[in-house]
Every structure is written in structure tokens, then in C-alpha cells.
Short mmCIF file of C-alpha atoms in Angstrom, two decimals:
data_model
loop_
_atom_site.label_atom_id
_atom_site.label_comp_id
_atom_site.label_asym_id
_atom_site.label_seq_id
_atom_site.Cartn_x
_atom_site.Cartn_y
_atom_site.Cartn_z
CA GLU A 1 -0.11 0.06 0.22
CA THR A 2 0.98 3.17 -1.05
CA GLY A 3 1.02 6.43 1.34
CA VAL A 4 -1.30 8.36 -0.63
CA THR A 5 -4.51 9.30 0.84
CA GLN A 6 -7.18 10.22 -0.60
CA SER A 7 -10.94 11.99 -0.11
CA PRO A 8 -13.42 10.62 0.13
CA THR A 9 -13.26 7.29 -0.69
CA HIS A 10 -16.92 8.13 -2.47
CA LEU A 11 -19.46 10.88 -2.80
CA ILE A 12 -22.55 11.70 -4.43
CA LYS A 13 -23.19 14.67 -5.87
CA THR A 14 -26.13 16.44 -7.49
CA ARG A 15 -25.96 18.01 -11.19
CA GLY A 16 -24.65 22.08 -11.10
CA GLN A 17 -23.20 21.13 -7.47
CA GLN A 18 -19.45 21.56 -6.67
CA VAL A 19 -16.84 18.96 -4.87
CA THR A 20 -13.94 18.85 -3.77
CA LEU A 21 -11.90 15.71 -3.47
CA ARG A 22 -8.67 15.19 -1.27
CA CYS A 23 -5.41 14.23 -1.69
CA SER A 24 -2.60 13.40 0.98
CA SER A 25 1.06 12.66 -1.30
CA GLN A 26 3.62 9.97 0.24
CA SER A 27 5.78 11.91 1.52
CA GLY A 28 8.59 13.40 0.57
CA HIS A 29 7.17 14.10 -2.35
CA ASN A 30 6.31 17.46 -4.01
CA THR A 31 4.66 16.51 -6.57
CA VAL A 32 0.52 15.41 -7.08
CA SER A 33 -0.95 14.49 -10.55
CA TRP A 34 -4.31 13.87 -11.05
CA TYR A 35 -6.58 12.12 -13.63
CA GLN A 36 -10.53 10.39 -14.34
CA GLN A 37 -11.67 7.41 -15.17
CA ALA A 38 -14.40 6.90 -16.81
CA LEU A 39 -16.02 3.40 -16.40
CA GLY A 40 -13.87 0.93 -18.12
CA GLN A 41 -11.32 3.41 -19.63
CA GLY A 42 -8.12 3.83 -18.44
CA PRO A 43 -7.50 6.94 -16.88
CA GLN A 44 -7.11 10.40 -18.39
CA PHE A 45 -4.17 13.21 -17.29
CA ILE A 46 -6.71 16.32 -16.27
CA PHE A 47 -3.44 18.68 -14.66
CA GLN A 48 -0.18 18.38 -12.71
CA TYR A 49 1.01 20.61 -8.94
CA TYR A 50 4.78 20.91 -8.19
CA ARG A 51 5.84 23.29 -6.20
CA GLU A 52 2.30 25.07 -5.49
CA GLU A 53 1.97 25.16 -9.24
CA GLU A 54 -0.31 23.87 -11.87
CA ASN A 55 2.79 22.84 -14.00
CA GLY A 56 0.37 20.57 -16.91
CA ARG A 57 -2.89 20.54 -17.67
CA GLY A 58 -4.70 17.52 -20.09
CA ASN A 59 -8.04 18.55 -22.03
CA PHE A 60 -10.35 19.93 -19.60
CA PRO A 61 -12.18 22.32 -19.21
CA PRO A 62 -11.91 25.59 -16.96
CA ARG A 63 -14.26 23.90 -14.45
CA PHE A 64 -11.95 22.12 -13.33
CA SER A 65 -9.35 23.29 -10.91
CA GLY A 66 -7.01 22.42 -8.23
CA LEU A 67 -4.67 23.86 -5.54
CA GLN A 68 -2.25 22.58 -3.92
CA PHE A 69 -0.57 23.48 -0.14
CA PRO A 70 2.62 24.13 1.85
CA ASN A 71 2.58 20.07 2.69
CA TYR A 72 1.99 18.93 -0.80
CA SER A 73 -1.70 17.87 -0.33
CA SER A 74 -3.47 18.29 -3.00
CA GLU A 75 -7.15 19.84 -3.83
CA LEU A 76 -9.53 19.48 -6.99
CA ASN A 77 -12.78 21.24 -7.44
CA VAL A 78 -14.67 20.87 -10.02
CA ASN A 79 -17.68 23.19 -10.62
CA ALA A 80 -20.99 23.08 -11.82
CA LEU A 81 -21.28 18.93 -12.11
CA GLU A 82 -22.56 17.24 -15.44
CA LEU A 83 -23.70 13.71 -15.37
CA ASP A 84 -20.27 13.26 -17.12
CA ASP A 85 -18.71 13.48 -14.83
CA SER A 86 -18.93 10.86 -13.07
CA ALA A 87 -15.69 8.58 -12.78
CA LEU A 88 -12.69 7.66 -10.47
CA TYR A 89 -10.86 10.10 -9.44
CA LEU A 90 -7.06 9.25 -8.81
CA CYS A 91 -3.72 10.68 -7.05
CA ALA A 92 -0.41 9.91 -7.97
CA SER A 93 2.29 11.62 -6.16
CA SER A 94 5.54 11.62 -7.32
CA PRO A 95 8.74 12.77 -6.16
CA ASN A 96 9.60 16.03 -8.16
CA THR A 97 9.56 16.59 -12.69
CA GLY A 98 12.03 15.62 -14.51
CA HIS A 99 10.82 12.22 -15.13
CA SER A 100 9.95 11.67 -11.40
CA ASN A 101 7.03 9.69 -12.93
CA THR A 102 8.22 6.33 -13.23
CA GLU A 103 7.81 6.72 -9.54
CA ALA A 104 4.40 8.08 -9.47
CA PHE A 105 2.22 5.98 -6.18
CA PHE A 106 -1.53 6.44 -6.78
CA GLY A 107 -4.28 6.46 -3.95
CA GLN A 108 -7.15 4.43 -3.96
CA GLY A 109 -9.25 6.78 -5.18
CA THR A 110 -12.73 8.63 -5.34
CA ARG A 111 -15.77 7.12 -6.68
CA LEU A 112 -17.57 9.93 -7.42
CA THR A 113 -21.76 9.87 -8.79
CA VAL A 114 -23.04 13.01 -9.66
CA VAL A 115 -26.94 12.34 -10.39
CA ALA B 1 -0.81 12.41 -30.42
CA GLN B 2 0.23 9.76 -28.39
CA THR B 3 -1.59 6.98 -28.27
CA VAL B 4 -1.90 3.61 -26.47
CA THR B 5 -3.99 1.52 -27.27
CA GLN B 6 -4.84 -2.80 -26.31
CA SER B 7 -6.23 -4.94 -27.86
CA GLN B 8 -7.50 -7.16 -25.92
CA PRO B 9 -10.83 -6.31 -23.53
CA GLU B 10 -10.87 -9.40 -21.43
CA MET B 11 -8.41 -12.27 -21.21
CA SER B 12 -8.54 -15.74 -18.96
CA VAL B 13 -5.52 -17.94 -17.98
CA GLN B 14 -5.75 -21.24 -16.02
CA GLU B 15 -3.80 -20.99 -11.63
CA ALA B 16 -0.16 -21.37 -12.63
CA GLU B 17 -0.51 -21.90 -16.33
CA THR B 18 0.99 -18.26 -18.60
CA VAL B 19 -0.53 -15.07 -20.81
CA THR B 20 0.75 -12.56 -21.84
CA LEU B 21 -0.93 -8.95 -22.61
CA SER B 22 -1.15 -6.55 -25.01
CA CYS B 23 -0.25 -3.19 -25.77
CA THR B 24 1.20 -1.23 -29.18
CA TYR B 25 1.15 2.48 -28.67
CA ASP B 26 2.55 5.96 -31.69
CA THR B 27 4.93 8.08 -30.25
CA SER B 28 7.82 9.95 -32.06
CA GLU B 29 10.30 10.39 -29.05
CA SER B 30 13.66 8.62 -29.17
CA ASP B 31 13.71 8.03 -25.22
CA TYR B 32 10.88 6.57 -23.05
CA TYR B 33 8.97 5.12 -20.51
CA LEU B 34 6.28 2.45 -20.93
CA PHE B 35 4.50 1.33 -17.63
CA TRP B 36 2.44 -2.17 -17.07
CA TYR B 37 -0.38 -1.79 -13.83
CA LYS B 38 -2.60 -3.11 -12.46
CA GLN B 39 -6.06 -2.27 -10.76
CA PRO B 40 -7.45 -4.79 -8.73
CA PRO B 41 -11.72 -4.33 -6.96
CA SER B 42 -9.83 -2.47 -5.25
CA ARG B 43 -9.44 0.44 -7.41
CA GLN B 44 -5.76 1.50 -6.93
CA MET B 45 -3.37 1.56 -8.97
CA ILE B 46 -0.09 -0.88 -8.90
CA LEU B 47 2.90 -0.49 -11.01
CA VAL B 48 3.64 -3.63 -11.88
CA ILE B 49 6.61 -2.81 -14.69
CA ARG B 50 8.22 -0.54 -16.07
CA GLN B 51 10.98 -0.42 -19.89
CA GLU B 52 12.78 2.59 -20.29
CA ALA B 53 13.49 3.12 -24.65
CA TYR B 54 16.78 3.19 -24.73
CA LYS B 55 17.65 -0.47 -22.03
CA GLN B 56 17.34 -3.03 -25.28
CA GLN B 57 16.78 -5.82 -22.54
CA ASN B 58 13.40 -6.60 -20.77
CA ALA B 59 11.73 -5.42 -17.60
CA THR B 60 11.21 -8.57 -15.71
CA GLU B 61 10.20 -8.73 -12.11
CA ASN B 62 9.65 -12.01 -10.83
CA ARG B 63 6.96 -13.68 -12.62
CA PHE B 64 6.35 -10.44 -14.37
CA SER B 65 8.60 -9.99 -18.44
CA VAL B 66 7.66 -7.65 -21.30
CA ASN B 67 8.50 -8.25 -24.51
CA PHE B 68 9.45 -4.15 -25.91
CA GLN B 69 9.93 -4.47 -29.41
CA LYS B 70 10.58 -0.43 -30.59
CA ALA B 71 10.02 -1.06 -34.03
CA ALA B 72 7.68 -2.28 -33.76
CA LYS B 73 6.58 -0.44 -30.57
CA SER B 74 5.13 -2.50 -29.27
CA PHE B 75 5.12 -3.81 -25.31
CA SER B 76 3.83 -6.24 -24.74
CA LEU B 77 4.00 -8.38 -20.75
CA LYS B 78 4.17 -11.54 -19.54
CA ILE B 79 2.53 -12.85 -17.06
CA SER B 80 3.70 -16.80 -15.21
CA ASP B 81 2.93 -18.94 -12.85
CA SER B 82 -0.06 -17.29 -12.77
CA GLN B 83 -1.91 -17.11 -9.76
CA LEU B 84 -5.45 -16.37 -8.11
CA GLY B 85 -4.01 -12.74 -7.27
CA ASP B 86 -2.96 -11.66 -10.63
CA ALA B 87 -6.72 -11.31 -11.20
CA ALA B 88 -7.33 -7.45 -11.79
CA MET B 89 -7.42 -4.87 -14.68
CA TYR B 90 -4.49 -4.27 -15.88
CA PHE B 91 -2.98 -0.94 -18.09
CA CYS B 92 -0.48 -0.14 -20.40
CA ALA B 93 0.67 3.74 -19.51
CA TYR B 94 3.23 5.76 -21.60
CA LEU B 95 4.99 8.85 -19.94
CA VAL B 96 4.93 11.79 -21.92
CA GLU B 97 6.17 15.17 -21.30
CA GLU B 98 4.52 18.17 -22.07
CA GLY B 99 5.18 22.00 -21.13
CA GLY B 100 7.59 21.14 -18.19
CA SER B 101 5.01 18.60 -16.88
CA GLU B 102 4.65 14.74 -17.53
CA LYS B 103 1.53 12.92 -18.17
CA LEU B 104 1.09 9.29 -18.71
CA VAL B 105 -1.17 7.88 -21.34
CA PHE B 106 -2.81 4.88 -20.24
CA GLY B 107 -4.77 2.50 -22.96
CA LYS B 108 -8.29 1.13 -21.96
CA GLY B 109 -6.89 -1.98 -19.55
CA THR B 110 -8.06 -5.83 -20.20
CA LYS B 111 -9.64 -7.39 -17.40
CA LEU B 112 -7.64 -10.49 -16.47
CA THR B 113 -9.49 -13.23 -14.97
CA VAL B 114 -7.28 -16.26 -13.35
CA ASN B 115 -9.49 -19.24 -12.66
CA PRO B 116 -8.04 -22.31 -10.68
#
């Protein structure tokens, strides 16, 4: 088991609401990446945070936003939830950028259901 | 665009037997990393094995090994002496560096069933 923890494990929200998902990175890791895994699909990259700054983003709209804190933990915020946002959201932490994602460790994910 | 293709949505194997999961990818890079991840029902992505493209020798981790064919852009995973605990979704992934960040590009996965 990795040292990456995510909360909550499950969440049900109504369309149009806002949600915040949390990730505590492994000790010593300063880079956090977020992925969305729809049912029956592989994970898709949302964005990456390094030392509290977003330094890369996938093909997701601006209503997906994030934060990284001085202790390197991170939040993923999604506004104006849509039914298609229902997915497993995975957080991965790694030591630093520069091929660091060869050592990425994943959390167990948050299962978000939008009704 | 970088893509990863897993052509086998499902595979099954008898316990103690060997199974091979297929993966092809598309890239114009000369040096890159490839990975196989296992995702059991617990949902956590667990790294099984990784391969750096410039290393010609195929990576091996205990019962897991890869057949890396760089020219063909093929990266298959062989599981020997399959165990019940190997049952899971297996994802092939490729590391992409873009704009100062790195991201993993995943295939759609192969569901492996291990029969007793």
C-alpha cells in the first residue's frame, strides 16, 4: 500500500453542484497529478501540480481546478457538475518533475457519482 | 498524438499457466518510458513493471516480464505461473512530457481472469 491517501472514498452529488476531492501525497513527494477514470476506460490526465503551481493540464474545461498546499497535499475542485463527470478520480504523487512520474504512486481514488 | 492501444478487452488464464497481454503505442520520441499497471477491485493503480526505451534488455520483475519491440512499438506483458491474486484490470501506459509536466497516457485496459 502506498502513502497516498484520498478522501472521500465515495461521493454522490447532484448535477450543477460543486465538489472538492482531497489527496495527501506520499512523504517526500512534491508533485501531484490528478486523473479521471470513467467506467470501462483508462485514466485520463487532468492536471499536475508542482510546488503549489499548476504545471501541466489535460483536455479538461476550466470548471476543473486544483490547488496544492505547502505540505504538497492537493485538492481537485469541480464546479457545475455534469452527469459525465461521474468517474473514479485518482491522485498520483511523485518525488519531483523530470521523469519523476516513473516513480508515481497512486491513491485508491474517489468514486464520484453525479445524479 | 500519443496513443496506447490494448486490443484485448478481456483475457483468461488457468492458475499456474502463462498469459501474455498485448499493448501497442504511438510516439515520435526516441527515449521514453512504458509501464504496466495493475488495478484490482480495490481501485488502486499498482505499478507492475516499467521499461525505458533506450534499454534494449526486456524488463523483468519476478513472474512478470515484458517483450519490448521498439521498432514495432509493441510492449506486451507476460505473466508466468499465474496466481489467483493476479486477477485484475491491467493497463499499459506511456509517459509523455509536455510543457514542463509529465503525464501518463493509458490504454483502455485488459481484464484478466485467473481460473482455479
